mmCIF file of C-alpha atoms in Angstrom:
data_model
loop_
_atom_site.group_PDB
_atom_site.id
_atom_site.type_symbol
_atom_site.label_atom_id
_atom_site.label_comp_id
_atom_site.label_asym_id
_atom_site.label_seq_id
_atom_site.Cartn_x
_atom_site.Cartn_y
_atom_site.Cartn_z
ATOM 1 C CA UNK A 1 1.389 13.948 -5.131
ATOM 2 C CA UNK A 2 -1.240 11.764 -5.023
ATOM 3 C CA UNK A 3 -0.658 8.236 -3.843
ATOM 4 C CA UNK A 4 -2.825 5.029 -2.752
ATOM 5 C CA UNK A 5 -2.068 2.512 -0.068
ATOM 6 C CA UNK A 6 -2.738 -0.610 -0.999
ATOM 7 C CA UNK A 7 -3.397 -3.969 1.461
ATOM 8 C CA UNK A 8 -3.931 -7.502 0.670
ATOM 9 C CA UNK A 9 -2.633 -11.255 1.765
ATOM 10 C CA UNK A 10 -1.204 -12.547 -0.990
ATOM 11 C CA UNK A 11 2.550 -13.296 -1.383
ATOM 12 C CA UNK A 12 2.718 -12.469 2.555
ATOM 13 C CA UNK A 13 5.851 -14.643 4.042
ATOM 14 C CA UNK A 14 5.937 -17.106 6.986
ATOM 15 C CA UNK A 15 6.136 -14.760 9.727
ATOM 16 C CA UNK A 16 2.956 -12.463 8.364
ATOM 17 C CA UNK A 17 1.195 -15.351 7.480
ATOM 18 C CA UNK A 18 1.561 -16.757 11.008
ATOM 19 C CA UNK A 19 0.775 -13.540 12.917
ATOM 20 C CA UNK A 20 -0.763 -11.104 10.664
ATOM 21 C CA UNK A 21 -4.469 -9.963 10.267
ATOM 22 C CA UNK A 22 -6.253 -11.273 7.398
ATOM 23 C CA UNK A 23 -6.649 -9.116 4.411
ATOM 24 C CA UNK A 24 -3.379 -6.661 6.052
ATOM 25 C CA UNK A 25 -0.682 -9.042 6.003
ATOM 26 C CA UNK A 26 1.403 -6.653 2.927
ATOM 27 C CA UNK A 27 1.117 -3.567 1.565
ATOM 28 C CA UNK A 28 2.607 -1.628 -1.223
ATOM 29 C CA UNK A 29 1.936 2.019 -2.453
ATOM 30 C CA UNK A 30 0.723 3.413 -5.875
ATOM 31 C CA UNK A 31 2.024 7.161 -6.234
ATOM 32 C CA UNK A 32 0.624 9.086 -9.273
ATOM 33 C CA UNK A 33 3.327 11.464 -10.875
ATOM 34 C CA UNK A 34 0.405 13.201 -12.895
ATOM 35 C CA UNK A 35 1.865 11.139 -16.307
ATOM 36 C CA UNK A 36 1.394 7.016 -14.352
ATOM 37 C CA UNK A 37 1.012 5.290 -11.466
ATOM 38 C CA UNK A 38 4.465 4.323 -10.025
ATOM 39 C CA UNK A 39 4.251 1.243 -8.082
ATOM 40 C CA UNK A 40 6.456 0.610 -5.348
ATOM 41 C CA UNK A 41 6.036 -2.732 -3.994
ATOM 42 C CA UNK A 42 8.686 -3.867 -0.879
ATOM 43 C CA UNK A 43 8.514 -7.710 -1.240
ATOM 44 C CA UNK A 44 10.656 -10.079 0.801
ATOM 45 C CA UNK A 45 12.431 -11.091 -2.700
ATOM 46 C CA UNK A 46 13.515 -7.200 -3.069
ATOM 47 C CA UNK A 47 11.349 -4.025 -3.978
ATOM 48 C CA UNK A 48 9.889 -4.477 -6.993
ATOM 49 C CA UNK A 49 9.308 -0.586 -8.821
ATOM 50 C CA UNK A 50 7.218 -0.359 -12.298
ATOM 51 C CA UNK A 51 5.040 2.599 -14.119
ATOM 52 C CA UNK A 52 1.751 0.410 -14.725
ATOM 53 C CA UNK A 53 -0.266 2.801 -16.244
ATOM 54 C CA UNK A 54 -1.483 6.293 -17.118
ATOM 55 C CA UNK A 55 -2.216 8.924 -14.678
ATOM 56 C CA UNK A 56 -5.981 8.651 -14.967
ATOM 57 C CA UNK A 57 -6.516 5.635 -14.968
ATOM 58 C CA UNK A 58 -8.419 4.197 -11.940
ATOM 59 C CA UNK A 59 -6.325 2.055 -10.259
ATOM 60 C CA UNK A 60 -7.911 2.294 -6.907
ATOM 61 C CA UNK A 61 -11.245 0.753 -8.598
ATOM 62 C CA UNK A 62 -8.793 -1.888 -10.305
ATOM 63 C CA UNK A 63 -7.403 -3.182 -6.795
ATOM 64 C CA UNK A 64 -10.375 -2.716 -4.935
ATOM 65 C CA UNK A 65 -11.883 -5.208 -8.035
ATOM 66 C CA UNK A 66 -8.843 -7.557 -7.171
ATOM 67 C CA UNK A 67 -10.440 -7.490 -3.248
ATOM 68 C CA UNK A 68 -7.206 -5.584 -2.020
ATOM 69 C CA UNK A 69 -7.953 -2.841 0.647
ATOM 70 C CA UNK A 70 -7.313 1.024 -0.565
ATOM 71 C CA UNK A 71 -6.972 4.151 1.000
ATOM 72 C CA UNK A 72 -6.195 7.482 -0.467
ATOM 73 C CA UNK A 73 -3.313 9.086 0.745
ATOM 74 C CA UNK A 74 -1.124 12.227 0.027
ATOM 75 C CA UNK A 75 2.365 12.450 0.347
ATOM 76 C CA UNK A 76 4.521 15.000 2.735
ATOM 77 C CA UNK A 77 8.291 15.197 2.431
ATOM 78 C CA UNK A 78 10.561 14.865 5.067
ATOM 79 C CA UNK A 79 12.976 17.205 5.745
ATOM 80 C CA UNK A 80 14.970 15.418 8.838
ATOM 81 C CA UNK A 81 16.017 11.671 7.751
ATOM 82 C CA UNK A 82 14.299 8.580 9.345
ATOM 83 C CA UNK A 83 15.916 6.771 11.949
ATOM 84 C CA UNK A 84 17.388 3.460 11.501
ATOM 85 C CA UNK A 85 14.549 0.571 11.624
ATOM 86 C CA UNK A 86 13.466 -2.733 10.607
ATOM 87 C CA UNK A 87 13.417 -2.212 6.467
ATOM 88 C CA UNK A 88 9.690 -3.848 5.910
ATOM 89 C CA UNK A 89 6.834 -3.627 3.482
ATOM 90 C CA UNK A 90 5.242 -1.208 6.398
ATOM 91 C CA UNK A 91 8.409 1.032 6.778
ATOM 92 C CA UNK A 92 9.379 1.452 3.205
ATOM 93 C CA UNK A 93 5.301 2.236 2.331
ATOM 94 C CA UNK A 94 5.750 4.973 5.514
ATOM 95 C CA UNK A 95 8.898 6.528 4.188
ATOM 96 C CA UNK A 96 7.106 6.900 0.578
ATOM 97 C CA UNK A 97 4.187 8.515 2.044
ATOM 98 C CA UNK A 98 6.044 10.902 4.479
ATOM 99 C CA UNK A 99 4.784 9.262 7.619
ATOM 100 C CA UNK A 100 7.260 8.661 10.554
ATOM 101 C CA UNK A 101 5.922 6.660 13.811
ATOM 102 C CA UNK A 102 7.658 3.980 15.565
ATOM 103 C CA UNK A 103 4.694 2.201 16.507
ATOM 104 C CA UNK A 104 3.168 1.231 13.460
ATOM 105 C CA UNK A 105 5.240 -1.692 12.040
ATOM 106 C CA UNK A 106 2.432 -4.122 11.064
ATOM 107 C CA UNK A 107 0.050 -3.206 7.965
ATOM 108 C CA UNK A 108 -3.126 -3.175 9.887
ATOM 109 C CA UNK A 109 -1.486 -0.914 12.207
ATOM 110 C CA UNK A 110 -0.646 1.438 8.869
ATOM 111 C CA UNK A 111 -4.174 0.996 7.374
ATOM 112 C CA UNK A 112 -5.739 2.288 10.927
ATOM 113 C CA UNK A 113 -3.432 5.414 10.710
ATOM 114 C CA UNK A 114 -4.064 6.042 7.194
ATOM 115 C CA UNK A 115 -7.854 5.591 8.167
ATOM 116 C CA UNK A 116 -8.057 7.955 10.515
ATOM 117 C CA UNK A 117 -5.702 10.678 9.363
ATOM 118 C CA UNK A 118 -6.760 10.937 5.308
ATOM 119 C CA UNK A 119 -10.344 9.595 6.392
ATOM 120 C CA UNK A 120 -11.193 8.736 2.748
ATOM 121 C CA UNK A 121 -11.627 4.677 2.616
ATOM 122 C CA UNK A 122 -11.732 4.237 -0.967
ATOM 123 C CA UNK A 123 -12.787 0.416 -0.173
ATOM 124 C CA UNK A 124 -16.618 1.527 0.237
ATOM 125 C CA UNK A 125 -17.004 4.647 -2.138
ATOM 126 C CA UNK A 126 -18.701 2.647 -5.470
ATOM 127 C CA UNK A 127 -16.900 3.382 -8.790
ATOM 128 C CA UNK A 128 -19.043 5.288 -11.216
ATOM 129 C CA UNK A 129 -18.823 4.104 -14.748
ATOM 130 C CA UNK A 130 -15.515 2.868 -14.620
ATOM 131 C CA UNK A 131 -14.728 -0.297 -16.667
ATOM 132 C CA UNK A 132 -11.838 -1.502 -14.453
ATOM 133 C CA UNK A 133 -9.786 -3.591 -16.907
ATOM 134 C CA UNK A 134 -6.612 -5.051 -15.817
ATOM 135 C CA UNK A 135 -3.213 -3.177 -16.485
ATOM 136 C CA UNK A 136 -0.766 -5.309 -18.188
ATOM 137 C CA UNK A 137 1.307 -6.273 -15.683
ATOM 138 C CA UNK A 138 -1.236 -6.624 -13.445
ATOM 139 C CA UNK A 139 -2.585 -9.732 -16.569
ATOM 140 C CA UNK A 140 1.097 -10.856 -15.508
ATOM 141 C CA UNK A 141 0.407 -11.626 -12.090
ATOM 142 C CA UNK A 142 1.086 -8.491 -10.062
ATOM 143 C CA UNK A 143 0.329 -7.537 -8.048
ATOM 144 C CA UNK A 144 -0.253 -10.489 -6.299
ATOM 145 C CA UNK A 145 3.229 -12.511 -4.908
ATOM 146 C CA UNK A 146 2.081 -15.704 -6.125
#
């Protein structure tokens, strides 16, 4: 399945805010079902889950447009369950993607393992005649925490 990570600042709470890096202080995935994009978005209010729109469009372009961060990712289901942790934006993005790792509880620290093992930064490839118009929802407000 394919899936995107996405990473931005806005709607980040006090304590990201006060010790996160600019530009990774949330994150949220995108995973693409081949008929939409599911997005699964762990926000401090509760997770917020919605089919946006269809399969091909290019919502990668559409965030990157927004000046969120995206990677490409795949997904790779776990057979053994996770261990209990800290539920955050981070954790619940890992679990989605198949990733375990104890270390990596901050988004920055998620970005730099995407980065390095699915090597495709979608930030800097340049959309090819793609008119990037907003999804609904995304007209609403998301999927920015204002």
């Amino acid at each position: 399945m394919r899936a995107i990570a996405v990473f931005h600042d806005k709607g980040a709470g006090f304590w990201p805010r006060l010790f996160g890096r600019p530009g990774f202080r949330h994150c949220f995935v995108a995973l693409n079902d081949g008929r939409a994009w599911l997005i699964a978005d762990p926000a401090s209010r509760g997770t917020e889950i919605s089919a946006e729109v269809a399969a091909d469009y290019d919502l990668a372009a559409f965030y990157r447009d927004q000046g969120f961060t995206v990677l490409d990712c795949a997904t790779a289901p776990q057979a053994q369950p996770y261990p209990v942790w800290f539920f955050t934006c981070v954790e619940a993005v890992k679990r989605m993607l198949g990733l375990r790792g104890w270390w990596i509880w901050t988004p920055y620290q998620l970005y730099r393992h995407l980065e390095k093992t699915h090597g495709q930064h979608l930030q800097t490839l340049q959309a090819e005649g793609t008119a990037a118009t907003a999804p609904a929802a995304a007209q609403a407000g998301r999927p920015g925490h204002q």
